PDB file of C-alpha atoms and ligand atoms in Angstrom:
ATOM      1  CA  MET A 144      75.668 -35.886 -39.133  1.00 37.00           C
ATOM      2  CA  ALA A 145      75.297 -39.604 -39.234  1.00 49.00           C
ATOM      3  CA  SER A 146      72.973 -40.880 -41.712  1.00 65.00           C
ATOM      4  CA  ASP A 147      70.019 -43.613 -42.015  1.00 90.00           C
ATOM      5  CA  PRO A 148      71.023 -47.215 -42.120  1.00 95.00           C
ATOM      6  CA  ILE A 149      69.616 -48.404 -45.371  1.00 97.00           C
ATOM      7  CA  VAL A 150      67.000 -51.068 -45.629  1.00 97.00           C
ATOM      8  CA  VAL A 151      66.876 -53.389 -48.373  1.00 95.00           C
ATOM      9  CA  THR A 152      62.634 -53.936 -48.259  1.00 91.00           C
ATOM     10  CA  HIS A 153      62.056 -56.346 -51.338  1.00 94.00           C
ATOM     11  CA  PRO A 154      59.568 -58.939 -50.641  1.00 97.00           C
ATOM     12  CA  LEU A 155      61.919 -62.289 -51.603  1.00 97.00           C
ATOM     13  CA  LEU A 156      64.749 -60.767 -49.049  1.00 97.00           C
ATOM     14  CA  GLN A 157      61.953 -60.214 -46.485  1.00 97.00           C
ATOM     15  CA  HIS A 158      60.621 -63.563 -47.067  1.00 98.00           C
ATOM     16  CA  LYS A 159      64.032 -65.866 -46.644  1.00 98.00           C
ATOM     17  CA  ILE A 160      65.047 -63.676 -43.149  1.00 98.00           C
ATOM     18  CA  SER A 161      62.060 -64.557 -42.130  1.00 98.00           C
ATOM     19  CA  LEU A 162      62.453 -68.676 -42.892  1.00 98.00           C
ATOM     20  CA  VAL A 163      67.068 -68.217 -41.512  1.00 98.00           C
ATOM     21  CA  ARG A 164      65.170 -66.798 -38.516  1.00 98.00           C
ATOM     22  CA  ASP A 165      63.482 -69.842 -37.384  1.00 98.00           C
ATOM     23  CA  LYS A 166      65.048 -71.915 -35.038  1.00 97.00           C
ATOM     24  CA  ASP A 167      64.405 -74.854 -36.282  1.00 97.00           C
ATOM     25  CA  THR A 168      65.999 -74.346 -40.138  1.00 97.00           C
ATOM     26  CA  PRO A 169      69.024 -76.357 -39.456  1.00 97.00           C
ATOM     27  CA  PRO A 170      72.405 -74.835 -40.759  1.00 97.00           C
ATOM     28  CA  ILE A 171      72.598 -76.530 -43.801  1.00 97.00           C
ATOM     29  CA  ILE A 172      69.384 -74.152 -44.973  1.00 98.00           C
ATOM     30  CA  PHE A 173      70.285 -71.724 -42.319  1.00 98.00           C
ATOM     31  CA  ARG A 174      73.738 -71.697 -45.127  1.00 98.00           C
ATOM     32  CA  MET A 175      71.653 -71.193 -48.564  1.00 98.00           C
ATOM     33  CA  LEU A 176      68.983 -68.150 -47.056  1.00 98.00           C
ATOM     34  CA  VAL A 177      72.541 -66.461 -45.652  1.00 98.00           C
ATOM     35  CA  ARG A 178      74.012 -67.118 -49.091  1.00 98.00           C
ATOM     36  CA  GLU A 179      71.167 -65.819 -50.629  1.00 98.00           C
ATOM     37  CA  ILE A 180      70.234 -63.209 -48.517  1.00 98.00           C
ATOM     38  CA  THR A 181      73.178 -61.476 -49.694  1.00 98.00           C
ATOM     39  CA  GLN A 182      73.160 -62.295 -52.987  1.00 98.00           C
ATOM     40  CA  LEU A 183      69.997 -59.546 -52.697  1.00 98.00           C
ATOM     41  CA  MET A 184      71.482 -56.990 -50.770  1.00 98.00           C
ATOM     42  CA  LEU A 185      74.032 -56.500 -52.892  1.00 97.00           C
ATOM     43  CA  PHE A 186      72.024 -55.805 -55.453  1.00 95.00           C
ATOM     44  CA  ASP A 187      71.746 -52.221 -53.487  1.00 95.00           C
ATOM     45  CA  ALA A 188      74.586 -52.334 -52.193  1.00 97.00           C
ATOM     46  CA  THR A 189      76.964 -52.326 -54.934  1.00 96.00           C
ATOM     47  CA  ARG A 190      74.677 -49.337 -56.852  1.00 95.00           C
ATOM     48  CA  ASP A 191      77.461 -47.538 -56.629  1.00 93.00           C
ATOM     49  CA  LEU A 192      80.676 -49.734 -57.571  1.00 94.00           C
ATOM     50  CA  THR A 193      82.207 -47.672 -61.009  1.00 94.00           C
ATOM     51  CA  LEU A 194      82.077 -49.064 -64.395  1.00 96.00           C
ATOM     52  CA  THR A 195      83.821 -48.795 -67.460  1.00 97.00           C
ATOM     53  CA  ASP A 196      83.708 -49.481 -71.308  1.00 98.00           C
ATOM     54  CA  ARG A 197      85.067 -52.179 -72.892  1.00 98.00           C
ATOM     55  CA  ASP A 198      86.190 -53.595 -77.277  1.00 98.00           C
ATOM     56  CA  ILE A 199      83.692 -56.174 -76.997  1.00 97.00           C
ATOM     57  CA  GLU A 200      81.920 -57.678 -80.154  1.00 98.00           C
ATOM     58  CA  THR A 201      78.590 -59.932 -80.268  1.00 98.00           C
ATOM     59  CA  PRO A 202      77.360 -62.383 -82.404  1.00 98.00           C
ATOM     60  CA  MET A 203      76.010 -58.955 -84.282  1.00 98.00           C
ATOM     61  CA  GLN A 204      78.753 -55.944 -84.224  1.00 98.00           C
ATOM     62  CA  LYS A 205      80.997 -54.367 -81.987  1.00 98.00           C
ATOM     63  CA  ILE A 206      80.371 -52.661 -79.325  1.00 98.00           C
ATOM     64  CA  SER A 207      81.942 -50.570 -75.869  1.00 98.00           C
ATOM     65  CA  ALA A 208      80.188 -52.697 -73.050  1.00 98.00           C
ATOM     66  CA  PRO A 209      79.894 -51.515 -68.814  1.00 97.00           C
ATOM     67  CA  VAL A 210      82.707 -53.875 -67.414  1.00 96.00           C
ATOM     68  CA  LEU A 211      83.293 -53.272 -63.208  1.00 95.00           C
ATOM     69  CA  ALA A 212      86.590 -51.456 -62.920  1.00 94.00           C
ATOM     70  CA  GLU A 213      89.862 -52.344 -62.259  1.00 93.00           C
ATOM     71  CA  PRO A 214      90.346 -52.922 -59.655  1.00 93.00           C
ATOM     72  CA  GLY A 215      87.304 -53.965 -58.832  1.00 93.00           C
ATOM     73  CA  PRO A 216      85.654 -54.202 -55.180  1.00 97.00           C
ATOM     74  CA  VAL A 217      87.487 -55.757 -51.905  1.00 98.00           C
ATOM     75  CA  LEU A 218      84.630 -58.068 -49.653  1.00 98.00           C
ATOM     76  CA  VAL A 219      85.547 -57.618 -46.444  1.00 98.00           C
ATOM     77  CA  SER A 220      84.358 -60.475 -44.673  1.00 98.00           C
ATOM     78  CA  ILE A 221      84.464 -60.273 -40.245  1.00 98.00           C
ATOM     79  CA  MET A 222      84.343 -63.821 -39.245  1.00 97.00           C
ATOM     80  CA  ARG A 223      83.689 -66.597 -38.288  1.00 94.00           C
ATOM     81  CA  ALA A 224      79.749 -65.110 -39.732  1.00 96.00           C
ATOM     82  CA  GLY A 225      80.789 -63.539 -41.951  1.00 98.00           C
ATOM     83  CA  ASN A 226      82.129 -65.731 -44.650  1.00 98.00           C
ATOM     84  CA  VAL A 227      79.086 -67.095 -45.424  1.00 98.00           C
ATOM     85  CA  MET A 228      78.053 -64.141 -46.634  1.00 98.00           C
ATOM     86  CA  LEU A 229      82.197 -63.560 -48.114  1.00 98.00           C
ATOM     87  CA  ASP A 230      80.511 -66.981 -49.852  1.00 98.00           C
ATOM     88  CA  ALA A 231      77.950 -66.207 -51.213  1.00 98.00           C
ATOM     89  CA  ALA A 232      79.762 -62.155 -52.863  1.00 98.00           C
ATOM     90  CA  LEU A 233      82.339 -64.383 -54.176  1.00 98.00           C
ATOM     91  CA  GLU A 234      79.654 -65.480 -56.169  1.00 97.00           C
ATOM     92  CA  ILE A 235      78.692 -62.649 -57.646  1.00 96.00           C
ATOM     93  CA  ILE A 236      81.017 -60.226 -58.490  1.00 97.00           C
ATOM     94  CA  PRO A 237      84.175 -63.616 -58.471  1.00 95.00           C
ATOM     95  CA  THR A 238      87.007 -60.497 -59.684  1.00 94.00           C
ATOM     96  CA  ALA A 239      87.130 -59.256 -55.799  1.00 97.00           C
ATOM     97  CA  GLY A 240      89.140 -58.899 -54.252  1.00 98.00           C
ATOM     98  CA  VAL A 241      89.228 -60.269 -50.548  1.00 98.00           C
ATOM     99  CA  CYS A 242      90.327 -59.656 -47.258  1.00 98.00           C
ATOM    100  CA  HIS A 243      89.292 -61.106 -44.094  1.00 98.00           C
ATOM    101  CA  ILE A 244      89.678 -59.568 -39.772  1.00 98.00           C
ATOM    102  CA  GLY A 245      88.833 -62.608 -37.111  1.00 98.00           C
ATOM    103  CA  ILE A 246      86.589 -60.245 -34.841  1.00 97.00           C
ATOM    104  CA  TYR A 247      84.745 -61.937 -31.979  1.00 95.00           C
ATOM    105  CA  ARG A 248      83.176 -60.883 -28.460  1.00 95.00           C
ATOM    106  CA  ASP A 249      83.960 -61.452 -25.868  1.00 95.00           C
ATOM    107  CA  ARG A 250      80.774 -62.679 -24.061  1.00 93.00           C
ATOM    108  CA  ASP A 251      80.794 -61.553 -20.643  1.00 95.00           C
ATOM    109  CA  THR A 252      82.295 -57.369 -21.782  1.00 97.00           C
ATOM    110  CA  LEU A 253      81.079 -57.758 -24.734  1.00 97.00           C
ATOM    111  CA  GLU A 254      83.592 -56.060 -26.407  1.00 97.00           C
ATOM    112  CA  ALA A 255      85.823 -57.293 -29.563  1.00 97.00           C
ATOM    113  CA  VAL A 256      89.008 -59.313 -29.767  1.00 97.00           C
ATOM    114  CA  GLU A 257      90.134 -58.681 -32.815  1.00 97.00           C
ATOM    115  CA  TYR A 258      92.652 -61.938 -33.704  1.00 97.00           C
ATOM    116  CA  TYR A 259      93.977 -61.415 -38.161  1.00 98.00           C
ATOM    117  CA  PHE A 260      94.281 -59.105 -40.706  1.00 98.00           C
ATOM    118  CA  ASN A 261      94.712 -59.914 -43.552  1.00 98.00           C
ATOM    119  CA  ALA A 262      93.524 -58.053 -47.208  1.00 98.00           C
ATOM    120  CA  PRO A 263      95.795 -56.979 -50.411  1.00 98.00           C
ATOM    121  CA  ASP A 264      98.336 -54.678 -50.675  1.00 97.00           C
ATOM    122  CA  ASP A 265      96.510 -51.433 -52.802  1.00 97.00           C
ATOM    123  CA  ILE A 266      92.929 -52.355 -50.536  1.00 98.00           C
ATOM    124  CA  ALA A 267      93.081 -48.151 -48.875  1.00 97.00           C
ATOM    125  CA  ASP A 268      93.019 -47.544 -52.917  1.00 95.00           C
ATOM    126  CA  ARG A 269      90.328 -49.894 -53.820  1.00 96.00           C
ATOM    127  CA  ALA A 270      85.929 -49.462 -53.021  1.00 96.00           C
ATOM    128  CA  LEU A 271      85.660 -52.088 -50.329  1.00 98.00           C
ATOM    129  CA  LEU A 272      81.608 -53.667 -48.383  1.00 98.00           C
ATOM    130  CA  LEU A 273      82.159 -55.120 -44.974  1.00 98.00           C
ATOM    131  CA  VAL A 274      80.112 -58.496 -44.501  1.00 98.00           C
ATOM    132  CA  ASP A 275      78.815 -59.320 -41.170  1.00 98.00           C
ATOM    133  CA  PRO A 276      75.384 -60.936 -40.498  1.00 98.00           C
ATOM    134  CA  MET A 277      74.804 -59.772 -36.811  1.00 98.00           C
ATOM    135  CA  LEU A 278      74.766 -55.784 -36.446  1.00 98.00           C
ATOM    136  CA  ALA A 279      74.282 -56.215 -32.860  1.00 98.00           C
ATOM    137  CA  THR A 280      75.856 -53.593 -29.848  1.00 98.00           C
ATOM    138  CA  ALA A 281      77.405 -53.055 -33.977  1.00 98.00           C
ATOM    139  CA  ASN A 282      81.543 -53.377 -31.533  1.00 98.00           C
ATOM    140  CA  SER A 283      82.985 -56.290 -34.160  1.00 98.00           C
ATOM    141  CA  SER A 284      82.054 -53.754 -36.900  1.00 98.00           C
ATOM    142  CA  VAL A 285      83.111 -50.236 -35.304  1.00 98.00           C
ATOM    143  CA  ALA A 286      86.674 -51.871 -34.328  1.00 98.00           C
ATOM    144  CA  ALA A 287      86.735 -53.839 -38.258  1.00 98.00           C
ATOM    145  CA  ILE A 288      86.347 -50.982 -39.726  1.00 98.00           C
ATOM    146  CA  SER A 289      88.989 -48.592 -37.109  1.00 98.00           C
ATOM    147  CA  GLN A 290      91.955 -51.635 -38.558  1.00 98.00           C
ATOM    148  CA  LEU A 291      90.686 -50.852 -41.950  1.00 98.00           C
ATOM    149  CA  LYS A 292      90.583 -46.975 -41.298  1.00 98.00           C
ATOM    150  CA  ALA A 293      93.959 -47.229 -39.811  1.00 98.00           C
ATOM    151  CA  ARG A 294      95.352 -48.705 -43.197  1.00 97.00           C
ATOM    152  CA  GLY A 295      94.192 -46.023 -45.022  1.00 98.00           C
ATOM    153  CA  VAL A 296      91.110 -46.429 -46.288  1.00 98.00           C
ATOM    154  CA  ILE A 297      88.302 -44.422 -47.011  1.00 97.00           C
ATOM    155  CA  ASP A 298      85.629 -46.069 -49.197  1.00 96.00           C
ATOM    156  CA  MET A 299      82.922 -48.877 -47.746  1.00 97.00           C
ATOM    157  CA  ARG A 300      80.537 -49.387 -46.610  1.00 97.00           C
ATOM    158  CA  LEU A 301      79.102 -52.086 -44.626  1.00 98.00           C
ATOM    159  CA  VAL A 302      76.226 -55.079 -45.408  1.00 98.00           C
ATOM    160  CA  CYS A 303      74.718 -57.420 -42.256  1.00 98.00           C
ATOM    161  CA  ILE A 304      71.290 -58.577 -42.834  1.00 98.00           C
ATOM    162  CA  LEU A 305      69.905 -57.423 -39.701  1.00 98.00           C
ATOM    163  CA  ALA A 306      70.441 -54.360 -36.692  1.00 98.00           C
ATOM    164  CA  ALA A 307      69.396 -53.608 -33.161  1.00 98.00           C
ATOM    165  CA  PRO A 308      69.183 -49.535 -33.341  1.00 97.00           C
ATOM    166  CA  GLU A 309      72.095 -49.707 -30.983  1.00 97.00           C
ATOM    167  CA  GLY A 310      73.864 -50.942 -32.820  1.00 98.00           C
ATOM    168  CA  LEU A 311      72.743 -48.114 -35.753  1.00 98.00           C
ATOM    169  CA  ARG A 312      73.493 -45.941 -33.504  1.00 97.00           C
ATOM    170  CA  ALA A 313      76.647 -47.117 -31.571  1.00 98.00           C
ATOM    171  CA  LEU A 314      78.058 -47.572 -35.520  1.00 98.00           C
ATOM    172  CA  ALA A 315      77.001 -44.022 -37.199  1.00 97.00           C
ATOM    173  CA  ASP A 316      78.802 -42.727 -33.859  1.00 97.00           C
ATOM    174  CA  ALA A 317      81.698 -44.268 -35.007  1.00 98.00           C
ATOM    175  CA  HIS A 318      81.636 -44.236 -38.461  1.00 98.00           C
ATOM    176  CA  PRO A 319      78.899 -41.644 -39.340  1.00 97.00           C
ATOM    177  CA  ASP A 320      81.107 -41.403 -43.219  1.00 97.00           C
ATOM    178  CA  VAL A 321      80.470 -45.689 -43.683  1.00 97.00           C
ATOM    179  CA  PRO A 322      76.349 -46.259 -44.740  1.00 97.00           C
ATOM    180  CA  VAL A 323      75.693 -49.227 -43.598  1.00 98.00           C
ATOM    181  CA  TYR A 324      72.945 -51.885 -45.162  1.00 98.00           C
ATOM    182  CA  VAL A 325      70.184 -53.765 -43.319  1.00 98.00           C
ATOM    183  CA  GLY A 326      67.364 -56.526 -44.832  1.00 98.00           C
ATOM    184  CA  ALA A 327      65.522 -56.134 -40.303  1.00 98.00           C
ATOM    185  CA  LEU A 328      65.737 -53.707 -37.932  1.00 98.00           C
ATOM    186  CA  ASP A 329      64.684 -55.390 -35.177  1.00 98.00           C
ATOM    187  CA  THR A 330      63.649 -54.349 -31.932  1.00 98.00           C
ATOM    188  CA  HIS A 331      66.421 -54.341 -29.526  1.00 98.00           C
ATOM    189  CA  LEU A 332      69.314 -56.168 -26.629  1.00 98.00           C
ATOM    190  CA  ASN A 333      68.942 -58.370 -24.890  1.00 98.00           C
ATOM    191  CA  GLU A 334      70.188 -57.875 -21.119  1.00 96.00           C
ATOM    192  CA  LYS A 335      72.804 -60.506 -23.679  1.00 96.00           C
ATOM    193  CA  GLY A 336      74.079 -57.790 -26.143  1.00 97.00           C
ATOM    194  CA  TYR A 337      71.758 -60.141 -28.957  1.00 98.00           C
ATOM    195  CA  ILE A 338      69.533 -59.566 -31.672  1.00 98.00           C
ATOM    196  CA  VAL A 339      66.045 -59.575 -30.362  1.00 98.00           C
ATOM    197  CA  PRO A 340      64.121 -61.064 -32.037  1.00 98.00           C
ATOM    198  CA  GLY A 341      66.821 -61.901 -34.205  1.00 98.00           C
ATOM    199  CA  LEU A 342      68.536 -65.600 -35.417  1.00 98.00           C
ATOM    200  CA  GLY A 343      70.341 -65.829 -32.044  1.00 98.00           C
ATOM    201  CA  ASP A 344      74.276 -66.836 -32.781  1.00 97.00           C
ATOM    202  CA  ALA A 345      74.980 -66.418 -36.615  1.00 97.00           C
ATOM    203  CA  GLY A 346      78.280 -67.997 -36.070  1.00 96.00           C
ATOM    204  CA  ASP A 347      76.812 -71.526 -34.796  1.00 96.00           C
ATOM    205  CA  ARG A 348      73.755 -71.058 -35.767  1.00 97.00           C
ATOM    206  CA  SER A 349      76.135 -71.467 -39.663  1.00 96.00           C
ATOM    207  CA  TYR A 350      78.918 -74.445 -38.539  1.00 94.00           C
ATOM    208  CA  ALA A 351      76.680 -75.459 -36.973  1.00 90.00           C
ATOM    209  CA  THR A 352      78.884 -75.235 -33.003  1.00 83.00           C
TER     210      THR A 352
HETATM  211  C1  LIG B 562      79.258 -62.351 -33.819  1.00 65.80           C
HETATM  212  C2  LIG B 562      78.313 -61.642 -35.101  1.00 65.80           C
HETATM  213  C3  LIG B 562      79.216 -59.897 -35.249  1.00 65.80           C
HETATM  214  C4  LIG B 562      79.223 -59.767 -34.116  1.00 65.80           C
HETATM  215  C5  LIG B 562      77.673 -58.788 -33.616  1.00 65.80           C
HETATM  216  O1  LIG B 562      80.354 -62.882 -33.858  1.00 65.80           O
HETATM  217  O2  LIG B 562      78.428 -61.944 -37.099  1.00 65.80           O
HETATM  218  O3  LIG B 562      80.723 -60.364 -35.736  1.00 65.80           O
HETATM  219  O4  LIG B 562      78.856 -61.102 -32.959  1.00 65.80           O
HETATM  220  O5  LIG B 562      78.122 -58.633 -32.886  1.00 65.80           O
HETATM  221  P1  LIG B 562      78.388 -57.030 -32.011  1.00 65.80           P
HETATM  222  O6  LIG B 562      77.848 -56.134 -32.715  1.00 65.80           O
HETATM  223  O7  LIG B 562      77.945 -56.861 -30.109  1.00 65.80           O
HETATM  224  O8  LIG B 562      79.826 -56.901 -31.976  1.00 65.80           O
HETATM  225  P2  LIG B 562      81.070 -63.331 -33.445  1.00 65.80           P
HETATM  226  O9  LIG B 562      81.072 -63.009 -31.943  1.00 65.80           O
HETATM  227  O10 LIG B 562      80.162 -64.342 -32.397  1.00 65.80           O
HETATM  228  O11 LIG B 562      82.139 -64.438 -33.489  1.00 65.80           O
HETATM  229  P3  LIG B 562      81.825 -65.432 -34.640  1.00 65.80           P
HETATM  230  O12 LIG B 562      81.039 -64.894 -35.608  1.00 65.80           O
HETATM  231  O13 LIG B 562      82.911 -66.121 -34.077  1.00 65.80           O
HETATM  232  O14 LIG B 562      81.230 -66.574 -33.900  1.00 65.80           O
HETATM  233  N1  LIG B 563      76.136 -62.063 -32.431  1.00 65.80           N
HETATM  234  C1  LIG B 563      75.262 -62.560 -33.072  1.00 65.80           C
HETATM  235  O1  LIG B 563      75.406 -63.621 -33.366  1.00 65.80           O
HETATM  236  N2  LIG B 563      74.012 -62.357 -32.658  1.00 65.80           N
HETATM  237  C2  LIG B 563      73.412 -61.786 -32.328  1.00 65.80           C
HETATM  238  O2  LIG B 563      72.566 -61.142 -31.883  1.00 65.80           O
HETATM  239  C3  LIG B 563      74.039 -60.471 -31.590  1.00 65.80           C
HETATM  240  C4  LIG B 563      75.930 -60.765 -31.630  1.00 65.80           C
END
């Protein structure tokens, strides 16, 4: 059975999500907010990363201290809009690997169009964090996860800022094994497949296109 999304409810996060929704927020502030939102969401979404002990010496004494196990996680950007979240995630997990998946929605059919894939060779053996601000129909994330599973990946979770119930159902049907972290659960999709109340087109708002 499909699991429920994990809704991250911190007040700072909710505050920033409200600002990012505002249609008058310009691209430079939009990207800054997406960056901050991503880092707040990763606090929850990275809780199960594996630690290992390393010998270090503080100014006081030698200790065995926890550090991220290697190889570290792989951050997966579902482009284009995922790239803003990717850069934010790399700031706090600088040793992470990176995977870019190029996918856009056909404006008429809403089907996912796949145009690019680039990943580390050992991706199947690593923990993956997929980032994409929007989960609308879920066609894009379902396609991205299918591409990763076809390459042997098992351990992954998806981080989205906004999600629609329709997309969450579709994702849970297609990939019930993949946990999804969301910043806010919106009410529905409109007739053009946009999330309502949403924030509009995340790629366009990020890059002023
Ligand atoms: C946006 C968004 C998601 C997708 C969500 O990308 O970043 O990838 O739409 O919609 P879905 O759940 O219905 O698939 P878009 O297609 O606008 O591509 P872009 O980021 O390259 O502009
Ligand atoms: N993609 C977006 O960028 N926004 C939506 O509302 C739906 C899909």
